[in-house]
Each structure stands twice: as structure tokens, then as C-alpha cells.
Short mmCIF file of C-alpha atoms and ligand atoms in Angstrom, two decimals:
data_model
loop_
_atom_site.label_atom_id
_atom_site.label_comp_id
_atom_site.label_asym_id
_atom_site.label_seq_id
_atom_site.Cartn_x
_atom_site.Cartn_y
_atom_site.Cartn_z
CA UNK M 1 17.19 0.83 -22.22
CA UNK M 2 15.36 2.62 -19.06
CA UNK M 3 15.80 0.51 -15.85
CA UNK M 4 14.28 1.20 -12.79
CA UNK M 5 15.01 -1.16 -9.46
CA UNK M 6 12.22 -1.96 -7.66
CA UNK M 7 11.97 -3.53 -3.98
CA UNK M 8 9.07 -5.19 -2.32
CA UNK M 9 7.80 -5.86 -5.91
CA UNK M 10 5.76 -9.12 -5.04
CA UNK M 11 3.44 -7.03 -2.49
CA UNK M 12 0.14 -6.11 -3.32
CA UNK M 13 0.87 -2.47 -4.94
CA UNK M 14 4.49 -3.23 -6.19
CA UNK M 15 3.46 -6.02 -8.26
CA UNK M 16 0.63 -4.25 -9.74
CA UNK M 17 3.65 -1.48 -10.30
CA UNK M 18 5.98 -4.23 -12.10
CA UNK M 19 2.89 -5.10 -14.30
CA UNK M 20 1.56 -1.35 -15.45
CA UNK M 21 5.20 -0.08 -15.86
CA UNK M 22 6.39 -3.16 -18.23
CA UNK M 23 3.12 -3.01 -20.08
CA UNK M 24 3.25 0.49 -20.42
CA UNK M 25 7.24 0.84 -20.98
CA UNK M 26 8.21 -1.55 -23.94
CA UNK M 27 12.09 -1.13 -24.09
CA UNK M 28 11.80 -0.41 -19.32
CA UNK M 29 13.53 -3.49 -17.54
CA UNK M 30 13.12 -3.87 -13.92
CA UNK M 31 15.26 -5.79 -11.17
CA UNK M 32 12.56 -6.22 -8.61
CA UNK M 33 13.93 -6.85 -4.50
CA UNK M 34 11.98 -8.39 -2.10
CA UNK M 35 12.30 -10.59 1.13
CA UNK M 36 9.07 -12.24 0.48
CA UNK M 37 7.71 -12.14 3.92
CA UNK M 38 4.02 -13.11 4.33
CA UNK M 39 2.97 -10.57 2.26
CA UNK M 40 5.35 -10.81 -0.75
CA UNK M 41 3.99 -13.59 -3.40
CA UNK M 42 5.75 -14.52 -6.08
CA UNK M 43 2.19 -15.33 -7.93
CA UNK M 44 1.30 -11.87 -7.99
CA UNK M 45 4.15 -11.91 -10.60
CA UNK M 46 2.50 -14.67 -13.02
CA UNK M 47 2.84 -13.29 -16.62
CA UNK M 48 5.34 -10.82 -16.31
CA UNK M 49 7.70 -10.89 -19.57
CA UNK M 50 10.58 -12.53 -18.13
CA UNK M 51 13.05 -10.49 -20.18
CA UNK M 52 12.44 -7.86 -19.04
CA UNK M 53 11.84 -8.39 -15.31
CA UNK M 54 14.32 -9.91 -12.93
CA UNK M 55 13.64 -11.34 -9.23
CA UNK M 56 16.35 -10.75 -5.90
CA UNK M 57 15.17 -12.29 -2.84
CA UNK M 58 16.69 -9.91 -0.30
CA UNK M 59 16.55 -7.63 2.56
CA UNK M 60 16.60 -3.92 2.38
CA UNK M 61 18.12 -3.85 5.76
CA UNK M 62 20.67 -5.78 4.78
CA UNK M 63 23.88 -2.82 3.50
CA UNK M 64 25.79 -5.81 1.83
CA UNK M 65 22.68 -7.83 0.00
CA UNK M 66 21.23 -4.11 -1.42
CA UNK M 67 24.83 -3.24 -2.79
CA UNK M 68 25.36 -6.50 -4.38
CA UNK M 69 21.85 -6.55 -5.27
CA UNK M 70 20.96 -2.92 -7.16
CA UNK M 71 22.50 -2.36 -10.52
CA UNK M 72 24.76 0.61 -11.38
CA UNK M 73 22.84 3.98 -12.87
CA UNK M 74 19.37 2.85 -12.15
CA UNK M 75 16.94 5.67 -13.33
CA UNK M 76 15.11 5.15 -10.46
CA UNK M 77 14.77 3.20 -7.33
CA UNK M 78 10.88 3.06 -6.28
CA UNK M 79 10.68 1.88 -2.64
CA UNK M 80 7.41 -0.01 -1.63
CA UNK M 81 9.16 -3.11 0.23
CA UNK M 82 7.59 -1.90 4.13
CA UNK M 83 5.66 -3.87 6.95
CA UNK M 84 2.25 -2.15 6.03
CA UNK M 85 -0.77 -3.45 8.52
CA UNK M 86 -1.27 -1.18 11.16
CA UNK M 87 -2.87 -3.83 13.29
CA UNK M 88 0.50 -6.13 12.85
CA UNK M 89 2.47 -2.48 13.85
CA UNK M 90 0.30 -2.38 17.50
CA UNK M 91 1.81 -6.20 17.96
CA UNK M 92 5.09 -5.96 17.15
CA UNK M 93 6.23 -2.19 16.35
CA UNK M 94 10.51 -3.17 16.30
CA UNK M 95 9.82 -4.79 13.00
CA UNK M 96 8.64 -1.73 11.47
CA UNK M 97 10.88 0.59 12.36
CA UNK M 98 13.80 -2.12 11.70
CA UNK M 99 11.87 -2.95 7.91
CA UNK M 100 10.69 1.06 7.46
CA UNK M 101 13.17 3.34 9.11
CA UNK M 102 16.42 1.04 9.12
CA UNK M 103 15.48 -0.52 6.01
CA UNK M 104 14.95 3.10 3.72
CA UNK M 105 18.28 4.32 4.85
CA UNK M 106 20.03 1.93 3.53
CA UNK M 107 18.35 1.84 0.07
CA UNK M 108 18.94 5.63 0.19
CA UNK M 109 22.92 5.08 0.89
CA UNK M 110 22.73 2.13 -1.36
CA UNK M 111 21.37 3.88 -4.40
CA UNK M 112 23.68 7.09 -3.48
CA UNK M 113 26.48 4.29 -3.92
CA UNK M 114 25.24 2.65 -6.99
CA UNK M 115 24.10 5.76 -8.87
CA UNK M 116 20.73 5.62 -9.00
CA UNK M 117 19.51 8.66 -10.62
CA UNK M 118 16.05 9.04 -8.39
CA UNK M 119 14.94 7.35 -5.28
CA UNK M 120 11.47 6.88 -5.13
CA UNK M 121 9.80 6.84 -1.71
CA UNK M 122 6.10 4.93 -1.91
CA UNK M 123 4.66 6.46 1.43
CA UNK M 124 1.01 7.15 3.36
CA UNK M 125 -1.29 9.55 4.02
CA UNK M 126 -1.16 7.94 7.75
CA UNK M 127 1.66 10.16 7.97
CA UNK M 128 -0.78 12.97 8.66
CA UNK M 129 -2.79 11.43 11.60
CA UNK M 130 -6.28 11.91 11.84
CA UNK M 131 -8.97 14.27 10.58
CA UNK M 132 -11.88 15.41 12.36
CA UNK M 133 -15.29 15.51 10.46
CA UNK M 134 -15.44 18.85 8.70
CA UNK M 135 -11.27 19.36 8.39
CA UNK M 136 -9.97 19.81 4.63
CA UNK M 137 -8.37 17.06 3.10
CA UNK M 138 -5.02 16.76 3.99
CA UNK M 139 -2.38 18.77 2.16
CA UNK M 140 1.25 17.98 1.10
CA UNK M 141 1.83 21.14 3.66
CA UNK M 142 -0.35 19.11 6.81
CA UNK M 143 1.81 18.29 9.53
CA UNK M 144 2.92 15.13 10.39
CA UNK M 145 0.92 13.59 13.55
CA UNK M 146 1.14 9.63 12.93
CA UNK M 147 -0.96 7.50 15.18
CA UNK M 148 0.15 4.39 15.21
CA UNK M 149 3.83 2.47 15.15
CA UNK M 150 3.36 1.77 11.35
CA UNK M 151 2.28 5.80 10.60
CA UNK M 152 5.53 6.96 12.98
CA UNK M 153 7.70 4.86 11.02
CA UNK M 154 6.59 5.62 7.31
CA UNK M 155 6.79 9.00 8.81
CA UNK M 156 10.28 8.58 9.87
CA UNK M 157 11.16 7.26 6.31
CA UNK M 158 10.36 10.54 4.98
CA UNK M 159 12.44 12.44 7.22
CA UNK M 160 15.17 10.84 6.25
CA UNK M 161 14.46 10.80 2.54
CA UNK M 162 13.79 14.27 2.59
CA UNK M 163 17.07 14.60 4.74
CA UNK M 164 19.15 13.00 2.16
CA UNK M 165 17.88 15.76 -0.97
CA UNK M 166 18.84 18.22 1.55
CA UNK M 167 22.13 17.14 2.63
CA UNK M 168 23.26 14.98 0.01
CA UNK M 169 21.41 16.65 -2.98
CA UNK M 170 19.91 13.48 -3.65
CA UNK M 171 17.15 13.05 -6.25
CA UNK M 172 14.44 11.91 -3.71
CA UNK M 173 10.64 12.11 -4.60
CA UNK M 174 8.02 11.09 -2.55
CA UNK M 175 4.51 9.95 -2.64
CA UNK M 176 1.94 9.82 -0.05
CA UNK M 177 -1.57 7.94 -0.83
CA UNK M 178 -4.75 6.86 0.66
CA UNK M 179 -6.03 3.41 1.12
CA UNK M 180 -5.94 1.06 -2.08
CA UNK M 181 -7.84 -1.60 -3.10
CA UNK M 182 -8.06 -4.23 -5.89
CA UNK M 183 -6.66 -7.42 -6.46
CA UNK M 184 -4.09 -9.44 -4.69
CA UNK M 185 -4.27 -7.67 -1.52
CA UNK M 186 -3.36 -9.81 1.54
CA UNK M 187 -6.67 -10.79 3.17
CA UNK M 188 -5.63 -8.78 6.57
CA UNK M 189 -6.67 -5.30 5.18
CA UNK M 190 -10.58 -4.47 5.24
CA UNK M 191 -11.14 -5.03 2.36
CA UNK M 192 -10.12 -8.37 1.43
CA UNK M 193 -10.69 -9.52 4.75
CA UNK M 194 -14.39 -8.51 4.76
CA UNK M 195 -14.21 -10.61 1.13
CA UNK M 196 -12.84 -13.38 1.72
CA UNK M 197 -14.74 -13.86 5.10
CA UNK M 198 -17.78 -13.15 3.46
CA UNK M 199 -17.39 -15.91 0.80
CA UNK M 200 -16.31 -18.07 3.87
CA UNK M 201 -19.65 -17.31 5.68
CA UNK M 202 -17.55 -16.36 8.01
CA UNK M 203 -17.89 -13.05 10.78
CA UNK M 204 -17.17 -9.53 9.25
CA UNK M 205 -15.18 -7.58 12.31
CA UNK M 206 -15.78 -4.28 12.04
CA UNK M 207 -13.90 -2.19 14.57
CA UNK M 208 -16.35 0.64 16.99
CA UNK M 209 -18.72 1.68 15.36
CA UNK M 210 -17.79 1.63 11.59
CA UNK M 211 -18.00 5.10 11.27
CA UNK M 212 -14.40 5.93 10.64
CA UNK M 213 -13.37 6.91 7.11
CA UNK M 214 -11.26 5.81 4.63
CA UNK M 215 -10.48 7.73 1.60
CA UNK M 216 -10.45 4.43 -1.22
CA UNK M 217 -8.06 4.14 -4.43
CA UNK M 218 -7.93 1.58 -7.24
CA UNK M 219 -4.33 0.12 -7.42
CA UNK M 220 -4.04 0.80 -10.84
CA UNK M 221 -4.84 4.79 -10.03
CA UNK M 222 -1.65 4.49 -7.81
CA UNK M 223 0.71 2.82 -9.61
CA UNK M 224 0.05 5.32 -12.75
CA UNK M 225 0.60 8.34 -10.30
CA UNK M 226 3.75 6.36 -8.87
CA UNK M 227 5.17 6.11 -12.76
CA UNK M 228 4.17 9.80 -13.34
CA UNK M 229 6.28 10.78 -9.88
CA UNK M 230 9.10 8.78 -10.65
CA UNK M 231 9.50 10.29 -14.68
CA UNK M 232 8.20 13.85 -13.92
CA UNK M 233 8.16 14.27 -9.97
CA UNK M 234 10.14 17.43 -9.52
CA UNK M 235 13.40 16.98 -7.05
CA UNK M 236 12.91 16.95 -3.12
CA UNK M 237 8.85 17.00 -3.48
CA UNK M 238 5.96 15.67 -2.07
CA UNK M 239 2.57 14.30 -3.82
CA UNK M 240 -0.22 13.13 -2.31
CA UNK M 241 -2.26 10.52 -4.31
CA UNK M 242 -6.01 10.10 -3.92
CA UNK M 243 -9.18 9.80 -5.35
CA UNK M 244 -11.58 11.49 -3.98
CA UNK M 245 -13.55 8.36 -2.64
CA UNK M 246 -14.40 8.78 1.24
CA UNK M 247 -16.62 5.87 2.39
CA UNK M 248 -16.95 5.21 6.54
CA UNK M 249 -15.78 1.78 6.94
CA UNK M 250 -19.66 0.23 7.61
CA UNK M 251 -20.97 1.42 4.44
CA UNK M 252 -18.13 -0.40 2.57
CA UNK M 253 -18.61 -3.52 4.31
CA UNK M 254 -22.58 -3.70 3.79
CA UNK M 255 -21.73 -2.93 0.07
CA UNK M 256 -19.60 -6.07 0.07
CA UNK M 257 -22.27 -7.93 1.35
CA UNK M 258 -25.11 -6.83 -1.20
CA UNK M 259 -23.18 -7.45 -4.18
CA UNK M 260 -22.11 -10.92 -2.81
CA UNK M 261 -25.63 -11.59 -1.66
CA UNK M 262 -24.70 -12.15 1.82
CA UNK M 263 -26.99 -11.24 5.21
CA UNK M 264 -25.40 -8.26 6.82
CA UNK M 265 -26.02 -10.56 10.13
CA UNK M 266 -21.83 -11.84 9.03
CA UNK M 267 -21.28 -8.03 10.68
CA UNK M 268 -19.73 -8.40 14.15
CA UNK M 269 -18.86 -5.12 15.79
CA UNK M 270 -15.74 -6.19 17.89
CA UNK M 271 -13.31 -4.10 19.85
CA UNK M 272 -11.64 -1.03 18.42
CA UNK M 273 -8.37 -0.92 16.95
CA UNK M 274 -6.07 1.46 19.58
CA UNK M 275 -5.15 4.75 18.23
CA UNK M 276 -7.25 3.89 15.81
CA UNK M 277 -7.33 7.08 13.03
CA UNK M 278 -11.30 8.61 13.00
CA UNK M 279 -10.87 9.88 9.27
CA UNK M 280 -8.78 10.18 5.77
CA UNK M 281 -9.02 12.45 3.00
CA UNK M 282 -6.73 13.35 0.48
CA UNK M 283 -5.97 16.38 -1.60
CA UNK M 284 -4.07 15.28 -4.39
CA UNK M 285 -3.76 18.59 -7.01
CA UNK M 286 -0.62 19.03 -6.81
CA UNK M 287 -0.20 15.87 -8.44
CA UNK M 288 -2.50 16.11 -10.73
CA UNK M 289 -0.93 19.80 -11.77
CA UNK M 290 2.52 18.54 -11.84
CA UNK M 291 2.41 15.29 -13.09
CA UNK M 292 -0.13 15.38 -15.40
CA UNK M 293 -2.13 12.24 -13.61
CA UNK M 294 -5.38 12.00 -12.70
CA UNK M 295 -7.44 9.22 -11.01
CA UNK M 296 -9.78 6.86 -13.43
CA UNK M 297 -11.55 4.51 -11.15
CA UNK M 298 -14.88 5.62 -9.89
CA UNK M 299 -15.23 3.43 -6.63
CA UNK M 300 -18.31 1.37 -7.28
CA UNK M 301 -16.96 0.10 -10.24
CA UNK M 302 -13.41 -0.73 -8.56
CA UNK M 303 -15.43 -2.69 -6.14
CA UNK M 304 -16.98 -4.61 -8.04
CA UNK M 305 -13.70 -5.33 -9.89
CA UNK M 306 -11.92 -6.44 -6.93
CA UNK M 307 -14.80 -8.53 -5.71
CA UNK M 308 -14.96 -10.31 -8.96
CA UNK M 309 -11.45 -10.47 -9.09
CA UNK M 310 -11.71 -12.55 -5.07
CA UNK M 311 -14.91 -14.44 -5.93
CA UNK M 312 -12.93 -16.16 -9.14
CA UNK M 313 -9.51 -16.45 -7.45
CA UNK M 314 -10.29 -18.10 -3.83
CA UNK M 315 -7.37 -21.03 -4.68
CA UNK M 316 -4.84 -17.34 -4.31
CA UNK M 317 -6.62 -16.32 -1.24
CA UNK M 318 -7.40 -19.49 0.72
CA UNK M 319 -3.48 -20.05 0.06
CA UNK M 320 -2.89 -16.66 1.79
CA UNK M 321 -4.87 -17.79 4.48
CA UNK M 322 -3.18 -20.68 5.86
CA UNK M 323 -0.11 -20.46 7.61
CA UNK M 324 1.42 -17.93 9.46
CA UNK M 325 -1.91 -15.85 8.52
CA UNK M 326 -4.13 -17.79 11.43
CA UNK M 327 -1.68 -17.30 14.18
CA UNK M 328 -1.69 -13.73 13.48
CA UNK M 329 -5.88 -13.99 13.44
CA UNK M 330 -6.24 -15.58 16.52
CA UNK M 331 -3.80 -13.64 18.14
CA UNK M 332 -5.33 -10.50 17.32
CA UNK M 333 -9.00 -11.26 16.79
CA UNK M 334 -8.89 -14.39 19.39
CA UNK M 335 -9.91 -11.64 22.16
CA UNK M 336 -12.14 -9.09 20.71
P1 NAD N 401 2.36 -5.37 1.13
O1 NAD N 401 2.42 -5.63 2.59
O2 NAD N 401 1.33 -6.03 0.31
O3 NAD N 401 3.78 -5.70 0.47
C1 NAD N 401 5.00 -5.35 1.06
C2 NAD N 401 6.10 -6.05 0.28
O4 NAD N 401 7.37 -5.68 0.87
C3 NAD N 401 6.01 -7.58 0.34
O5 NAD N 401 6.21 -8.12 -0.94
C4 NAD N 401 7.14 -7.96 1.28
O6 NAD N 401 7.68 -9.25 1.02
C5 NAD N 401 8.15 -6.87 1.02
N1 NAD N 401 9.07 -6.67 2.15
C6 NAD N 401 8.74 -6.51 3.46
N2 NAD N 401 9.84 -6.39 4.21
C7 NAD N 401 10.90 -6.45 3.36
C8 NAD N 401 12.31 -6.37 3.51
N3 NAD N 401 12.87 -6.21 4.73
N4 NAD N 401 13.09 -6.44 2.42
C9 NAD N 401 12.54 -6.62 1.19
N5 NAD N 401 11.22 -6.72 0.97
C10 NAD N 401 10.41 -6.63 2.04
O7 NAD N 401 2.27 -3.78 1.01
P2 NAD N 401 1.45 -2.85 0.01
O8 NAD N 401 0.09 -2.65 0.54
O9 NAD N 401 1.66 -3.32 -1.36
O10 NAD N 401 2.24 -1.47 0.23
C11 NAD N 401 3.39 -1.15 -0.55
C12 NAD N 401 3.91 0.22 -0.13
O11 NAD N 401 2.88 1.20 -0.32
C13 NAD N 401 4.30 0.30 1.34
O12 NAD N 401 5.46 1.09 1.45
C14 NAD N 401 3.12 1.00 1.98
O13 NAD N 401 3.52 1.73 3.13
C15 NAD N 401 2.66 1.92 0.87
N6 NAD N 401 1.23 2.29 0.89
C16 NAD N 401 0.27 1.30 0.97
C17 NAD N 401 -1.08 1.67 0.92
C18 NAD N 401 -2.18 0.64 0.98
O14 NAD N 401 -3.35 1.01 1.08
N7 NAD N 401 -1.90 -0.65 0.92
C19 NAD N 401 -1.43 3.03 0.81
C20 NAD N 401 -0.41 4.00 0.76
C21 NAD N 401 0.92 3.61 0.78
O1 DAU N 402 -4.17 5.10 4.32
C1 DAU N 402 -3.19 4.31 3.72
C2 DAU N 402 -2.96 3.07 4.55
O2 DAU N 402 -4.11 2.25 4.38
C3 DAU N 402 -1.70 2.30 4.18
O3 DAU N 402 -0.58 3.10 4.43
C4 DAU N 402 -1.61 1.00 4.98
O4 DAU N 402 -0.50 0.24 4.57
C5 DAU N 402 -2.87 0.21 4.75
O5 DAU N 402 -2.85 -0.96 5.54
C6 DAU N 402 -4.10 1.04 5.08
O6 DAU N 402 -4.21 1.29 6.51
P1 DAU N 402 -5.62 1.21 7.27
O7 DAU N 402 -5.37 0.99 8.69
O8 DAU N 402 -6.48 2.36 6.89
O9 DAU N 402 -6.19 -0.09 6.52
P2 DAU N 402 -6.96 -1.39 7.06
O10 DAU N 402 -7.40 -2.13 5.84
O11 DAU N 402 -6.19 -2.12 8.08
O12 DAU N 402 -8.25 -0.75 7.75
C7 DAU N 402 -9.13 0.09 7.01
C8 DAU N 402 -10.20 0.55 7.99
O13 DAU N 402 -11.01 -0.59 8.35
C9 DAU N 402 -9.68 1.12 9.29
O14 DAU N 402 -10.51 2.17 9.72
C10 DAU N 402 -9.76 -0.05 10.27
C11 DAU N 402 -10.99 -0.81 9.76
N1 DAU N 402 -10.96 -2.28 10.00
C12 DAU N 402 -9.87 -2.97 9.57
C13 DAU N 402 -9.78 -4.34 9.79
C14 DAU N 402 -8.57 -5.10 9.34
C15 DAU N 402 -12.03 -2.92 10.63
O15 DAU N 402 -13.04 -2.28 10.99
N2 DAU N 402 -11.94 -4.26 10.84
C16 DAU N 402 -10.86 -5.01 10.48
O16 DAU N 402 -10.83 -6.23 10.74
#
């Protein structure tokens, strides 16, 4: 029987992970590791066949917890557990490079110890830094320029996966994607946020001008490249993962809007995020050479997905939204 070991598993993408690979893998089990901070949710887990799926609440930082924690002769350990909001990163960076850097190095020594036969790292295009208007899309050759204290530390996780095939000969693949979007994403991320405030009649805060670009993914496109990687990813390579969908930020948000029927008066232009990355675009051929994957989801229709998906599950979101959620808000909106 296949088994891969998954951590941060009840996040937005590694849930949606756990669900495609079980659904697509009949005889796959998975042992699934996560802290659940605020963004891990064990609803995001609702249906999975039990049998086949088991749940560790751990820490990846934690040497002694990961060892006890990862069975022997995984065939792969795919590693999306991470502190992922950039804006959260500007507040308080020591958590991400404690979660991100500190945190991958020991899953890599920990699945060097337990056998794992490949250790999937889930990373970013942020990696790359910024684009200016007219650059190509970034490359898996594009140097790494992060921006902000999330980017530097997803970079640094890379580093030292890449490190570890070189020095250790370990099976380490790595993916780097662009911005996803679909269901059960934590309301902090533009999308969601733009959602979920919108249903609220609530301000949309749109940082500058709008203008910067995002280059958008379906979950469900990622998770099927991340499967692909992790069965047919050669040794010691990277793949970037993208879609093709650039959108500047404003044109997203007013599309929100018209298909929810809402006045685009909700907009507030507020204060711009610092560092704050102008444009993304992936180039992902490599992967779609290599692994045989190709993106499905045309945007328009992922949108409207995902904004069904929020308009019929507000009971999941409004949940997300109280708590620790509002002091976060008003800390970082409170000023702008
Ligand atoms: P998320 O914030 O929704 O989920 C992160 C998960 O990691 C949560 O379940 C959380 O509980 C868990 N976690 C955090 N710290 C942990 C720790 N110390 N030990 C164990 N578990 C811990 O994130 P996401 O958006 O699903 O992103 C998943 C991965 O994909 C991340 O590595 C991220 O960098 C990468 N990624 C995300 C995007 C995106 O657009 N969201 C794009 C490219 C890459
Ligand atoms: O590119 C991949 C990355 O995408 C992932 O690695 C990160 O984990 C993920 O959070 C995401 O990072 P971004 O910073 O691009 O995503 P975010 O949803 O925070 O912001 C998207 C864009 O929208 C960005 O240009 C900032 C802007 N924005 C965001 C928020 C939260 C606003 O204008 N207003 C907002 O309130």
C-alpha cells in the first residue's frame, strides 16, 4: 500500500491535497501532521475516508514530535505546513523563519531518519521577487530576490532542501506556484477576504492602487501538479506551477463584486502593503513537459466556483472570522 506523510494537511491547499490524492489513489494512505494554528481546520477534512487517512497534531519544529510522528519508508513526505500571509510575515517575521526555515530542516533530517523515499517541498513563486511590466514570466532558472520576511524564508527552505540532495543525496523535489484560490481559504488572503467582506457589506481594502498583479490558480490545478511532482518529479528539481491567469488585483476585486451584485463603492483604497511585490507570472513548461500535468481551470469559471462555494458556506467562514482573526484585523487594518 503507497503511503505518503503529509504535514500542514488541514490548511487551505493541503487539505484539498489529502482529498484529490485519496480520491484519486484507492489503495494511497496518508498520515497527515499539523499544529493547527489559525489556519489549520480540522473541517476542511470533513469526508475524508477515515481508513485511509490519519490525523497528528504536531509541530514540525519540534525533532522529537516529527520522529515519533512520521512512519518508517514513507514514499513521500509533501511539506505544505508554513506561516503563509505575507501581511502576518511584516508583523511578526521570527515565526516564519522559526515555522519555514527551522521547521523544513527538521522534516528533511526527520524523513532522512525515517526513510522516507522523497521529500516534497510545497514552495512560492514569491521566491523570485518582483516583475516589472513587460519581464518574462519567471523561470525555474530566475534568481531568487524575495521581498518580504515570508518570500526570504520559503526561499531559505529551498536552500536547504536543495542543500540536502546535494550533500546528502536526498530525494528532494520542489515546487514553486503562483497564487491559489478556491475553497476553504482563510479569509486573510484577497480573495476570500474581498468575499467574505463583500457578503458582510463590509469595506473591500485594496492596497495602492490595485494595479499589482497576481498570476491566479485553482487549488485543484495545484494539488494535481503537486501529485504529478511527488510520483514523477525527477531528483533535486525544480517546477514551477501556474496557470497562465494574470489579473491586477482591482480587476479581481470589481469581478467579485459584479457577480455578487454588490456596489463597487465597498472598494476602499487603503495604505500599501511594504515591500509590497508590483507583479507575478509564472512559466510552468517544465512541468507540464516533465510531469505530464497541465492546468484545467480557466479563471472565470474558478471564480465563480469559489464564490459559490463562500456564498453557501458563510457558517465555515464567519467561524474563521472570530477569534484570534479580529485582533490580527485591527491590528493591521486598524491604521490604514
Ligand atoms: P495555510 O496557511 O492555509 O495552511 C498552513 C497549514 O500549516 C495550517 O494547517 C497550519 O495549521 C499548518 N502549520 C503551520 N505551522 C505549523 C507547524 N509549526 N507545524 C505543523 N503544522 C503547521 O497555507 P496554504 O495557503 O494552504 O499554503 C500551503 C503551502 O503552500 C505553504 O507552504 C505555502 O507557502 C505554499 N503556497 C501557497 C500558495 C497560496 O497561494 N496559498 C501559493 C504557493 C505556495
Ligand atoms: O504567489 C504565491 C503566494 O500567494 C503564496 O506563497 C502566499 O502564501 C499567498 O498568501 C499569496 O501571497 P500574496 O501576498 O500574493 O497574497 P494575498 O492574498 O495576501 O494578496 C494578493 C494581492 O492582493 C497582493 O498584491 C496584495 C493584495 N491585497 C491583499 C490583501 C490581503 C490587497 O490589495 N488587499 C488586502 O487586504
Amino acid at each position: 500500500m503507497p503511503m505518503f506523510v503529509v504535514t500542514g494537511g488541514a490548511g487551505f491547499i493541503g487539505s484539498n491535497f489529502v482529498r484529490l490524492a485519496l480520491a484519486q489513489s484507492p489503495d494511497l494512505r496518508i498520515v497527515n501532521i499539523d499544529l493547527l494554528t489559525y489556519a489549520g481546520n480540522l473541517e476542511n477534512l470533513a469526508g475524508v475516508p477515515e481508513d485511509r487517512h490519519t490525523f497528528v497534531r504536531a509541530d514540525i519544529t519540534d525533532p522529537e514530535a516529527m520522529a515519533r510522528a512520521i512512519p518508517p519508508n514513507a514514499d513521500a513526505l509533501v511539506n505544505f505546513a508554513a506561516e503563509t500571509h505575507v501581511d502576518r510575515s511584516i508583523l511578526c517575521p521570527l515565526a516564519f523563519v522559526r515555522t519555514n526555515v527551522l521547521g523544513t530542516q527538521v522534516l528533511l533530517e526527520a524523513a532522512r531518519a525515517r526513510g522516507a523515499k522523497r521529500f516534497l517541498q510545497v514552495s512560492t513563486d514569491e521566491v523570485y521577487g518582483a516583475l516589472a511590466p513587460d519581464d518574462p514570466p519567471f523561470t525555474e532558472d530566475h534568481p531568487l530576490a524575495p521581498s518580504s520576511p515570508y518570500a526570504a524564508s520559503k526561499a531559505g527552505a529551498d536552500l536547504l532542501a536543495l542543500a540536502a540532495y546535494r550533500t546528502y543525496g536526498q530525494d528532494v523535489v520542489i515546487t514553486r506556484c503562483s497564487n491559489n484560490y478556491g475553497p476553504y481559504q482563510v479569509p486573510e488572503k484577497l480573495i476570500p477576504l474581498m468575499l467574505s467582506n463583500a457578503l458582510e457589506d463590509k469595506p473591500l481594502p485594496v492596497y495602492g492602487d490595485g494595479r499589482q498583479v497576481r498570476d491566479w490558480i485553482y487549488t485543484d490545478d495545484h494539488s494535481r501538479a503537486i501529485l504529478a511532482a511527488a510520483t514523477r518529479g525527477r531528483p533535486g528539481r525544480v517546477y514551477n506551477i501556474g496557470a497562465r491567469n494574470e489579473r491586477y488585483n482591482i480587476d479581481v476585486v470589481r469581478g467579485i463584486l459584479r457577480q455578487l451584485g454588490k456596489p463597487e463603492s465597498l472598494i476602499e483604497h487603503v495604505t500599501d502593503r511594504p515591500g509590497h511585490d508590483r507583479r507575478y507570472a509564472i512559466d510552468s513548461r517544465r512541468a507540464q513537459q516533465e510531469l505530464g500535468w497541465r492546468p484545467e481551470t480557466v479563471f472565470e469559471e474558478g471564480l465563480a466556483r469559489t464564490i459559490r462555494w463562500y456564498r453557501d458556506h458563510a457558517d465555515w467562514w464567519r467561524r474563521v472570522k472570530d477569534g484570534s482573526y479580529r485582533e490580527f484585523y485591527e491590528k493591521w487594518y486598524g491604521g490604514r
